[in-house]
Amino acid sequence: MTKLSVNINKIATLRNSRGGDLPNVVQFAKDVQRFGAEGVTIHPRPDERHIRYQDAYNLKPEVYTEYNIEGNPIEKFMNMVLEIKPTQVTLVPDAVNAITSNAGWDTLKHKAFLVEVIQEFKNHGIRTSIFVNPVLKQIEGAKATGTDRIELYTEAFAHEFSLGDKKAILPYTECAVLADSLDLGINAGHDLSLDNIQYFKENIPNLLEVSIGHALISESLYLGVENVIQMYLHRLK
C-alpha cells in the first residue's frame, strides 16, 4: 500500500495568522499519526511564513512514523536537516518568493550541485528524494545524482484531471515505469486530493508515498481530519 504523509504547513499558516500557538502543529502531527497517517511532511521556507525552523526541531521527538522535510537546500536548511536527521529529505528548487512549489529540478543542469548535496545527506543516513517534473530525461538525470527516490510534481495532472482529461496521467505513468526500471523509489505530491488520488495510484506502478497537505486540510474542514485520513488510506490500498 502507498504510504500517506500529511503535510502540515497549512496548520502552521493558520497558527501564524493569529500570532499564538493555536492550532498547535506538534499536537496536530501527533493526531494525524494517531488517525492512521504513515508520515508527517513539513516544508520550511526561509521567511518562515508557515512552518518555522523551530517547529522542525520540536516535531522530531513526536514523529514516530516517517518524518519528511522538504525544501531548497540552502545552507540553513541543510544544517537543520543534518542536525534533525529525518527519515527523508525532499529537495525542492523553490524560489525565495514562490507561494508554493511550482517546478521540479532540472536534473541535468544542476547535476553537480545535486550530487554533492545528496551525498552529504546520505553520508548521514538520511534518505533522499528530489522533486521532478514528469519528463523522461529528468528521471534519467535524477538517477545520475545518486538520489534514493524522486517525487513526481503532480500539479499538471491534477489540473487536467479536474477538467476531465484522464490522459494527463500518461507522462507520469511513463516516468514511473522508467524510474522503477532504474531502481529509483517513487513518491508524488502537489494538488493530489480525494477526487484524483485513487486514479493516480492505480496508474503509477510501485508508488511508495504521497505527500498531501492543502487538499487534505481543506477537505477536513467539511469532513473531519480523522475521517479524511481514513478516506485517503482506503483509496491508496
PDB file of C-alpha atoms in Angstrom:
ATOM      1  CA  MET A   1       0.000   0.000   0.000  1.00  0.00           C
ATOM      2  CA  THR A   2       1.196   3.515  -0.789  1.00  0.00           C
ATOM      3  CA  LYS A   3       2.064   5.487   2.334  1.00  0.00           C
ATOM      4  CA  LEU A   4       0.219   8.708   3.146  1.00  0.00           C
ATOM      5  CA  SER A   5       2.372  11.519   4.536  1.00  0.00           C
ATOM      6  CA  VAL A   6       0.400  14.535   5.732  1.00  0.00           C
ATOM      7  CA  ASN A   7       1.926  17.928   5.015  1.00  0.00           C
ATOM      8  CA  ILE A   8       1.069  20.153   7.992  1.00  0.00           C
ATOM      9  CA  ASN A   9       2.222  23.507   6.590  1.00  0.00           C
ATOM     10  CA  LYS A  10      -1.343  24.808   6.433  1.00  0.00           C
ATOM     11  CA  ILE A  11      -1.792  24.197  10.147  1.00  0.00           C
ATOM     12  CA  ALA A  12       1.218  26.432  10.785  1.00  0.00           C
ATOM     13  CA  THR A  13      -0.214  29.068   8.441  1.00  0.00           C
ATOM     14  CA  LEU A  14      -3.430  29.131  10.473  1.00  0.00           C
ATOM     15  CA  ARG A  15      -1.474  29.355  13.729  1.00  0.00           C
ATOM     16  CA  ASN A  16       0.710  32.182  12.453  1.00  0.00           C
ATOM     17  CA  SER A  17      -2.291  34.217  11.323  1.00  0.00           C
ATOM     18  CA  ARG A  18      -3.144  34.922  14.963  1.00  0.00           C
ATOM     19  CA  GLY A  19       0.345  35.015  16.403  1.00  0.00           C
ATOM     20  CA  GLY A  20      -0.294  32.441  19.120  1.00  0.00           C
ATOM     21  CA  ASP A  21       0.011  28.666  19.264  1.00  0.00           C
ATOM     22  CA  LEU A  22      -3.442  27.572  18.146  1.00  0.00           C
ATOM     23  CA  PRO A  23      -3.629  25.196  16.395  1.00  0.00           C
ATOM     24  CA  ASN A  24      -0.503  23.573  17.772  1.00  0.00           C
ATOM     25  CA  VAL A  25       1.481  21.936  14.966  1.00  0.00           C
ATOM     26  CA  VAL A  26       3.116  19.335  17.203  1.00  0.00           C
ATOM     27  CA  GLN A  27      -0.244  18.186  18.561  1.00  0.00           C
ATOM     28  CA  PHE A  28      -1.657  18.078  15.044  1.00  0.00           C
ATOM     29  CA  ALA A  29       1.238  15.913  13.892  1.00  0.00           C
ATOM     30  CA  LYS A  30       0.628  13.554  16.807  1.00  0.00           C
ATOM     31  CA  ASP A  31      -3.073  13.424  15.967  1.00  0.00           C
ATOM     32  CA  VAL A  32      -2.699  12.655  12.243  1.00  0.00           C
ATOM     33  CA  GLN A  33      -0.389   9.773  13.116  1.00  0.00           C
ATOM     34  CA  ARG A  34      -2.911   8.521  15.668  1.00  0.00           C
ATOM     35  CA  PHE A  35      -5.590   8.737  12.969  1.00  0.00           C
ATOM     36  CA  GLY A  36      -3.544   6.492  10.640  1.00  0.00           C
ATOM     37  CA  ALA A  37      -1.201   8.735   8.642  1.00  0.00           C
ATOM     38  CA  GLU A  38       2.060   6.961   7.902  1.00  0.00           C
ATOM     39  CA  GLY A  39       4.197  10.061   7.778  1.00  0.00           C
ATOM     40  CA  VAL A  40       4.420  13.777   8.512  1.00  0.00           C
ATOM     41  CA  THR A  41       5.791  16.267   5.987  1.00  0.00           C
ATOM     42  CA  ILE A  42       6.899  19.845   6.556  1.00  0.00           C
ATOM     43  CA  HIS A  43       8.296  22.379   4.131  1.00  0.00           C
ATOM     44  CA  PRO A  44      10.010  25.252   5.964  1.00  0.00           C
ATOM     45  CA  ARG A  45      10.875  28.267   3.824  1.00  0.00           C
ATOM     46  CA  PRO A  46      13.446  30.965   4.555  1.00  0.00           C
ATOM     47  CA  ASP A  47      10.802  33.553   5.541  1.00  0.00           C
ATOM     48  CA  GLU A  48       9.157  31.009   7.905  1.00  0.00           C
ATOM     49  CA  ARG A  49       5.723  32.148   6.780  1.00  0.00           C
ATOM     50  CA  HIS A  50       4.192  28.846   7.826  1.00  0.00           C
ATOM     51  CA  ILE A  51       6.385  26.092   9.299  1.00  0.00           C
ATOM     52  CA  ARG A  52       9.202  27.619  11.320  1.00  0.00           C
ATOM     53  CA  TYR A  53      12.638  26.103  11.662  1.00  0.00           C
ATOM     54  CA  GLN A  54      11.999  25.649  15.381  1.00  0.00           C
ATOM     55  CA  ASP A  55       8.886  23.627  14.523  1.00  0.00           C
ATOM     56  CA  ALA A  56      11.117  21.167  12.671  1.00  0.00           C
ATOM     57  CA  TYR A  57      13.119  20.566  15.850  1.00  0.00           C
ATOM     58  CA  ASN A  58      10.006  20.401  18.048  1.00  0.00           C
ATOM     59  CA  LEU A  59       8.439  17.776  15.802  1.00  0.00           C
ATOM     60  CA  LYS A  60      11.448  15.438  15.769  1.00  0.00           C
ATOM     61  CA  PRO A  61      10.696  13.554  19.024  1.00  0.00           C
ATOM     62  CA  GLU A  62       6.973  13.316  18.238  1.00  0.00           C
ATOM     63  CA  VAL A  63       7.045  11.888  14.706  1.00  0.00           C
ATOM     64  CA  TYR A  64       7.265   8.133  15.153  1.00  0.00           C
ATOM     65  CA  THR A  65       6.187   7.294  11.589  1.00  0.00           C
ATOM     66  CA  GLU A  66       8.157   8.788   8.675  1.00  0.00           C
ATOM     67  CA  TYR A  67       9.450  12.324   9.033  1.00  0.00           C
ATOM     68  CA  ASN A  68       9.879  14.074   5.669  1.00  0.00           C
ATOM     69  CA  ILE A  69      11.401  17.552   5.475  1.00  0.00           C
ATOM     70  CA  GLU A  70      11.115  19.342   2.128  1.00  0.00           C
ATOM     71  CA  GLY A  71      12.929  22.417   0.960  1.00  0.00           C
ATOM     72  CA  ASN A  72      15.564  24.163  -1.094  1.00  0.00           C
ATOM     73  CA  PRO A  73      18.994  23.033   0.143  1.00  0.00           C
ATOM     74  CA  ILE A  74      20.341  26.418   1.154  1.00  0.00           C
ATOM     75  CA  GLU A  75      22.917  26.365   3.943  1.00  0.00           C
ATOM     76  CA  LYS A  76      20.445  26.988   6.783  1.00  0.00           C
ATOM     77  CA  PHE A  77      18.136  24.242   5.532  1.00  0.00           C
ATOM     78  CA  MET A  78      20.960  21.748   5.130  1.00  0.00           C
ATOM     79  CA  ASN A  79      22.322  22.426   8.603  1.00  0.00           C
ATOM     80  CA  MET A  80      18.881  21.914  10.126  1.00  0.00           C
ATOM     81  CA  VAL A  81      18.273  18.632   8.289  1.00  0.00           C
ATOM     82  CA  LEU A  82      21.699  17.285   9.229  1.00  0.00           C
ATOM     83  CA  GLU A  83      21.005  18.070  12.890  1.00  0.00           C
ATOM     84  CA  ILE A  84      17.485  16.593  12.942  1.00  0.00           C
ATOM     85  CA  LYS A  85      18.193  13.584  10.703  1.00  0.00           C
ATOM     86  CA  PRO A  86      14.622  12.966   9.490  1.00  0.00           C
ATOM     87  CA  THR A  87      13.638   9.781   7.705  1.00  0.00           C
ATOM     88  CA  GLN A  88      13.708  11.584   4.364  1.00  0.00           C
ATOM     89  CA  VAL A  89      14.740  14.913   2.900  1.00  0.00           C
ATOM     90  CA  THR A  90      12.984  16.026  -0.276  1.00  0.00           C
ATOM     91  CA  LEU A  91      14.892  18.628  -2.280  1.00  0.00           C
ATOM     92  CA  VAL A  92      12.705  21.251  -3.954  1.00  0.00           C
ATOM     93  CA  PRO A  93      14.061  24.134  -6.101  1.00  0.00           C
ATOM     94  CA  ASP A  94      11.873  26.827  -4.541  1.00  0.00           C
ATOM     95  CA  ALA A  95      12.411  30.418  -5.463  1.00  0.00           C
ATOM     96  CA  VAL A  96      12.511  32.632  -2.370  1.00  0.00           C
ATOM     97  CA  ASN A  97       9.272  34.412  -3.328  1.00  0.00           C
ATOM     98  CA  ALA A  98       7.351  31.314  -4.501  1.00  0.00           C
ATOM     99  CA  ILE A  99       3.907  30.955  -2.944  1.00  0.00           C
ATOM    100  CA  THR A 100       4.192  27.185  -3.276  1.00  0.00           C
ATOM    101  CA  SER A 101       6.359  24.701  -5.123  1.00  0.00           C
ATOM    102  CA  ASN A 102       5.937  25.305  -8.840  1.00  0.00           C
ATOM    103  CA  ALA A 103       8.615  23.302 -10.678  1.00  0.00           C
ATOM    104  CA  GLY A 104      10.856  20.312 -10.388  1.00  0.00           C
ATOM    105  CA  TRP A 105      14.643  20.265 -10.640  1.00  0.00           C
ATOM    106  CA  ASP A 106      16.456  20.414 -13.929  1.00  0.00           C
ATOM    107  CA  THR A 107      18.474  17.364 -13.007  1.00  0.00           C
ATOM    108  CA  LEU A 108      20.774  17.763 -15.991  1.00  0.00           C
ATOM    109  CA  LYS A 109      21.659  21.406 -15.458  1.00  0.00           C
ATOM    110  CA  HIS A 110      22.057  21.058 -11.692  1.00  0.00           C
ATOM    111  CA  LYS A 111      23.601  17.590 -11.647  1.00  0.00           C
ATOM    112  CA  ALA A 112      26.880  18.545  -9.942  1.00  0.00           C
ATOM    113  CA  PHE A 113      25.098  20.519  -7.221  1.00  0.00           C
ATOM    114  CA  LEU A 114      22.575  17.766  -6.551  1.00  0.00           C
ATOM    115  CA  VAL A 115      25.253  15.065  -6.437  1.00  0.00           C
ATOM    116  CA  GLU A 116      27.143  16.999  -3.767  1.00  0.00           C
ATOM    117  CA  VAL A 117      24.084  17.779  -1.644  1.00  0.00           C
ATOM    118  CA  ILE A 118      22.597  14.299  -1.896  1.00  0.00           C
ATOM    119  CA  GLN A 119      25.861  12.632  -0.957  1.00  0.00           C
ATOM    120  CA  GLU A 120      26.116  14.833   2.136  1.00  0.00           C
ATOM    121  CA  PHE A 121      22.668  13.775   3.322  1.00  0.00           C
ATOM    122  CA  LYS A 122      23.266  10.111   2.514  1.00  0.00           C
ATOM    123  CA  ASN A 123      26.543  10.197   4.435  1.00  0.00           C
ATOM    124  CA  HIS A 124      24.410  10.998   7.491  1.00  0.00           C
ATOM    125  CA  GLY A 125      21.946   8.169   6.863  1.00  0.00           C
ATOM    126  CA  ILE A 126      19.120  10.345   5.526  1.00  0.00           C
ATOM    127  CA  ARG A 127      17.041   9.009   2.634  1.00  0.00           C
ATOM    128  CA  THR A 128      16.951  11.491  -0.249  1.00  0.00           C
ATOM    129  CA  SER A 129      14.254  12.388  -2.745  1.00  0.00           C
ATOM    130  CA  ILE A 130      14.202  15.092  -5.401  1.00  0.00           C
ATOM    131  CA  PHE A 131      11.188  16.916  -6.805  1.00  0.00           C
ATOM    132  CA  VAL A 132      10.959  16.397 -10.583  1.00  0.00           C
ATOM    133  CA  ASN A 133       8.652  17.166 -13.483  1.00  0.00           C
ATOM    134  CA  PRO A 134       7.236  14.155 -15.377  1.00  0.00           C
ATOM    135  CA  VAL A 135       9.864  14.265 -18.136  1.00  0.00           C
ATOM    136  CA  LEU A 136      11.802  11.131 -19.037  1.00  0.00           C
ATOM    137  CA  LYS A 137      15.188  12.822 -19.420  1.00  0.00           C
ATOM    138  CA  GLN A 138      14.755  14.396 -15.970  1.00  0.00           C
ATOM    139  CA  ILE A 139      14.171  10.938 -14.484  1.00  0.00           C
ATOM    140  CA  GLU A 140      17.360   9.696 -16.151  1.00  0.00           C
ATOM    141  CA  GLY A 141      19.132  12.774 -14.804  1.00  0.00           C
ATOM    142  CA  ALA A 142      17.800  12.076 -11.331  1.00  0.00           C
ATOM    143  CA  LYS A 143      19.327   8.610 -11.386  1.00  0.00           C
ATOM    144  CA  ALA A 144      22.724  10.153 -12.116  1.00  0.00           C
ATOM    145  CA  THR A 145      22.531  12.336  -8.994  1.00  0.00           C
ATOM    146  CA  GLY A 146      22.556   9.343  -6.658  1.00  0.00           C
ATOM    147  CA  THR A 147      19.166  10.112  -5.116  1.00  0.00           C
ATOM    148  CA  ASP A 148      17.200   7.306  -3.496  1.00  0.00           C
ATOM    149  CA  ARG A 149      13.821   8.493  -4.747  1.00  0.00           C
ATOM    150  CA  ILE A 150      12.055  11.008  -6.921  1.00  0.00           C
ATOM    151  CA  GLU A 151       8.890  12.915  -6.090  1.00  0.00           C
ATOM    152  CA  LEU A 152       6.726  13.451  -9.152  1.00  0.00           C
ATOM    153  CA  TYR A 153       5.343  17.000  -9.295  1.00  0.00           C
ATOM    154  CA  THR A 154       1.648  16.349  -9.882  1.00  0.00           C
ATOM    155  CA  GLU A 155       0.100  19.794 -10.371  1.00  0.00           C
ATOM    156  CA  ALA A 156      -0.291  19.356 -14.150  1.00  0.00           C
ATOM    157  CA  PHE A 157      -2.028  16.013 -13.703  1.00  0.00           C
ATOM    158  CA  ALA A 158      -4.359  17.362 -11.016  1.00  0.00           C
ATOM    159  CA  HIS A 159      -5.355  20.373 -13.124  1.00  0.00           C
ATOM    160  CA  GLU A 160      -6.037  18.435 -16.307  1.00  0.00           C
ATOM    161  CA  PHE A 161      -7.815  15.634 -14.437  1.00  0.00           C
ATOM    162  CA  SER A 162     -10.175  18.198 -12.901  1.00  0.00           C
ATOM    163  CA  LEU A 163     -11.095  19.223 -16.452  1.00  0.00           C
ATOM    164  CA  GLY A 164     -11.894  15.620 -17.389  1.00  0.00           C
ATOM    165  CA  ASP A 165      -8.647  14.748 -19.160  1.00  0.00           C
ATOM    166  CA  LYS A 166      -7.635  11.358 -17.828  1.00  0.00           C
ATOM    167  CA  LYS A 167      -4.829  11.110 -20.406  1.00  0.00           C
ATOM    168  CA  ALA A 168      -2.935  13.616 -18.266  1.00  0.00           C
ATOM    169  CA  ILE A 169      -1.707  10.622 -16.281  1.00  0.00           C
ATOM    170  CA  LEU A 170       0.284   9.196 -19.220  1.00  0.00           C
ATOM    171  CA  PRO A 171       3.594  11.066 -18.750  1.00  0.00           C
ATOM    172  CA  TYR A 172       3.514  10.202 -15.065  1.00  0.00           C
ATOM    173  CA  THR A 173       2.997   6.519 -15.783  1.00  0.00           C
ATOM    174  CA  GLU A 174       5.841   6.530 -18.310  1.00  0.00           C
ATOM    175  CA  CYS A 175       8.153   8.261 -15.859  1.00  0.00           C
ATOM    176  CA  ALA A 176       7.206   5.882 -13.068  1.00  0.00           C
ATOM    177  CA  VAL A 177       7.942   2.849 -15.259  1.00  0.00           C
ATOM    178  CA  LEU A 178      11.334   4.322 -16.149  1.00  0.00           C
ATOM    179  CA  ALA A 179      12.123   5.245 -12.546  1.00  0.00           C
ATOM    180  CA  ASP A 180      11.253   1.767 -11.372  1.00  0.00           C
ATOM    181  CA  SER A 181      13.497   0.236 -14.032  1.00  0.00           C
ATOM    182  CA  LEU A 182      16.322   2.475 -12.774  1.00  0.00           C
ATOM    183  CA  ASP A 183      15.722   1.349  -9.184  1.00  0.00           C
ATOM    184  CA  LEU A 184      14.500   4.765  -8.092  1.00  0.00           C
ATOM    185  CA  GLY A 185      11.787   4.884  -5.450  1.00  0.00           C
ATOM    186  CA  ILE A 186       8.686   6.838  -6.477  1.00  0.00           C
ATOM    187  CA  ASN A 187       6.918   9.465  -4.381  1.00  0.00           C
ATOM    188  CA  ALA A 188       4.397  12.044  -5.578  1.00  0.00           C
ATOM    189  CA  GLY A 189       2.783  15.245  -4.436  1.00  0.00           C
ATOM    190  CA  HIS A 190       1.144  18.593  -5.181  1.00  0.00           C
ATOM    191  CA  ASP A 191      -2.599  19.116  -5.617  1.00  0.00           C
ATOM    192  CA  LEU A 192      -3.440  15.462  -5.084  1.00  0.00           C
ATOM    193  CA  SER A 193      -6.865  15.158  -3.466  1.00  0.00           C
ATOM    194  CA  LEU A 194      -9.669  12.763  -2.618  1.00  0.00           C
ATOM    195  CA  ASP A 195     -11.021  13.358  -6.126  1.00  0.00           C
ATOM    196  CA  ASN A 196      -7.911  12.250  -8.009  1.00  0.00           C
ATOM    197  CA  ILE A 197      -5.755  10.154  -5.666  1.00  0.00           C
ATOM    198  CA  GLN A 198      -7.250   6.743  -6.440  1.00  0.00           C
ATOM    199  CA  TYR A 199      -6.919   7.178 -10.211  1.00  0.00           C
ATOM    200  CA  PHE A 200      -3.365   8.407  -9.770  1.00  0.00           C
ATOM    201  CA  LYS A 201      -2.439   5.478  -7.536  1.00  0.00           C
ATOM    202  CA  GLU A 202      -3.982   2.953  -9.927  1.00  0.00           C
ATOM    203  CA  ASN A 203      -1.854   4.233 -12.812  1.00  0.00           C
ATOM    204  CA  ILE A 204       1.507   4.688 -11.091  1.00  0.00           C
ATOM    205  CA  PRO A 205       3.326   1.380 -10.587  1.00  0.00           C
ATOM    206  CA  ASN A 206       5.198   0.942  -7.312  1.00  0.00           C
ATOM    207  CA  LEU A 207       4.117   4.283  -5.861  1.00  0.00           C
ATOM    208  CA  LEU A 208       5.733   4.330  -2.423  1.00  0.00           C
ATOM    209  CA  GLU A 209       4.468   7.554  -0.860  1.00  0.00           C
ATOM    210  CA  VAL A 210       2.272  10.577  -1.456  1.00  0.00           C
ATOM    211  CA  SER A 211       2.600  13.841   0.428  1.00  0.00           C
ATOM    212  CA  ILE A 212      -0.694  15.731   0.715  1.00  0.00           C
ATOM    213  CA  GLY A 213      -1.379  18.940   2.590  1.00  0.00           C
ATOM    214  CA  HIS A 214      -3.534  21.695   1.122  1.00  0.00           C
ATOM    215  CA  ALA A 215      -6.329  19.471  -0.205  1.00  0.00           C
ATOM    216  CA  LEU A 216      -6.363  17.205   2.843  1.00  0.00           C
ATOM    217  CA  ILE A 217      -6.620  20.106   5.274  1.00  0.00           C
ATOM    218  CA  SER A 218      -9.296  21.795   3.142  1.00  0.00           C
ATOM    219  CA  GLU A 219     -11.337  18.606   2.875  1.00  0.00           C
ATOM    220  CA  SER A 220     -11.026  18.130   6.626  1.00  0.00           C
ATOM    221  CA  LEU A 221     -12.861  21.405   7.252  1.00  0.00           C
ATOM    222  CA  TYR A 222     -16.002  19.697   5.994  1.00  0.00           C
ATOM    223  CA  LEU A 223     -15.388  16.032   6.707  1.00  0.00           C
ATOM    224  CA  GLY A 224     -13.093  15.959   9.742  1.00  0.00           C
ATOM    225  CA  VAL A 225      -9.395  15.125   9.877  1.00  0.00           C
ATOM    226  CA  GLU A 226      -9.700  11.548  11.116  1.00  0.00           C
ATOM    227  CA  ASN A 227     -12.358  10.717   8.547  1.00  0.00           C
ATOM    228  CA  VAL A 228     -10.402  12.274   5.666  1.00  0.00           C
ATOM    229  CA  ILE A 229      -7.219  10.390   6.545  1.00  0.00           C
ATOM    230  CA  GLN A 230      -9.154   7.121   6.531  1.00  0.00           C
ATOM    231  CA  MET A 231     -10.666   8.040   3.161  1.00  0.00           C
ATOM    232  CA  TYR A 232      -7.193   8.586   1.703  1.00  0.00           C
ATOM    233  CA  LEU A 233      -5.892   5.337   3.148  1.00  0.00           C
ATOM    234  CA  HIS A 234      -8.811   3.465   1.592  1.00  0.00           C
ATOM    235  CA  ARG A 235      -8.084   4.985  -1.831  1.00  0.00           C
ATOM    236  CA  LEU A 236      -4.376   4.190  -1.545  1.00  0.00           C
ATOM    237  CA  LYS A 237      -4.824   0.471  -0.837  1.00  0.00           C
TER     238      LYS A 237
END
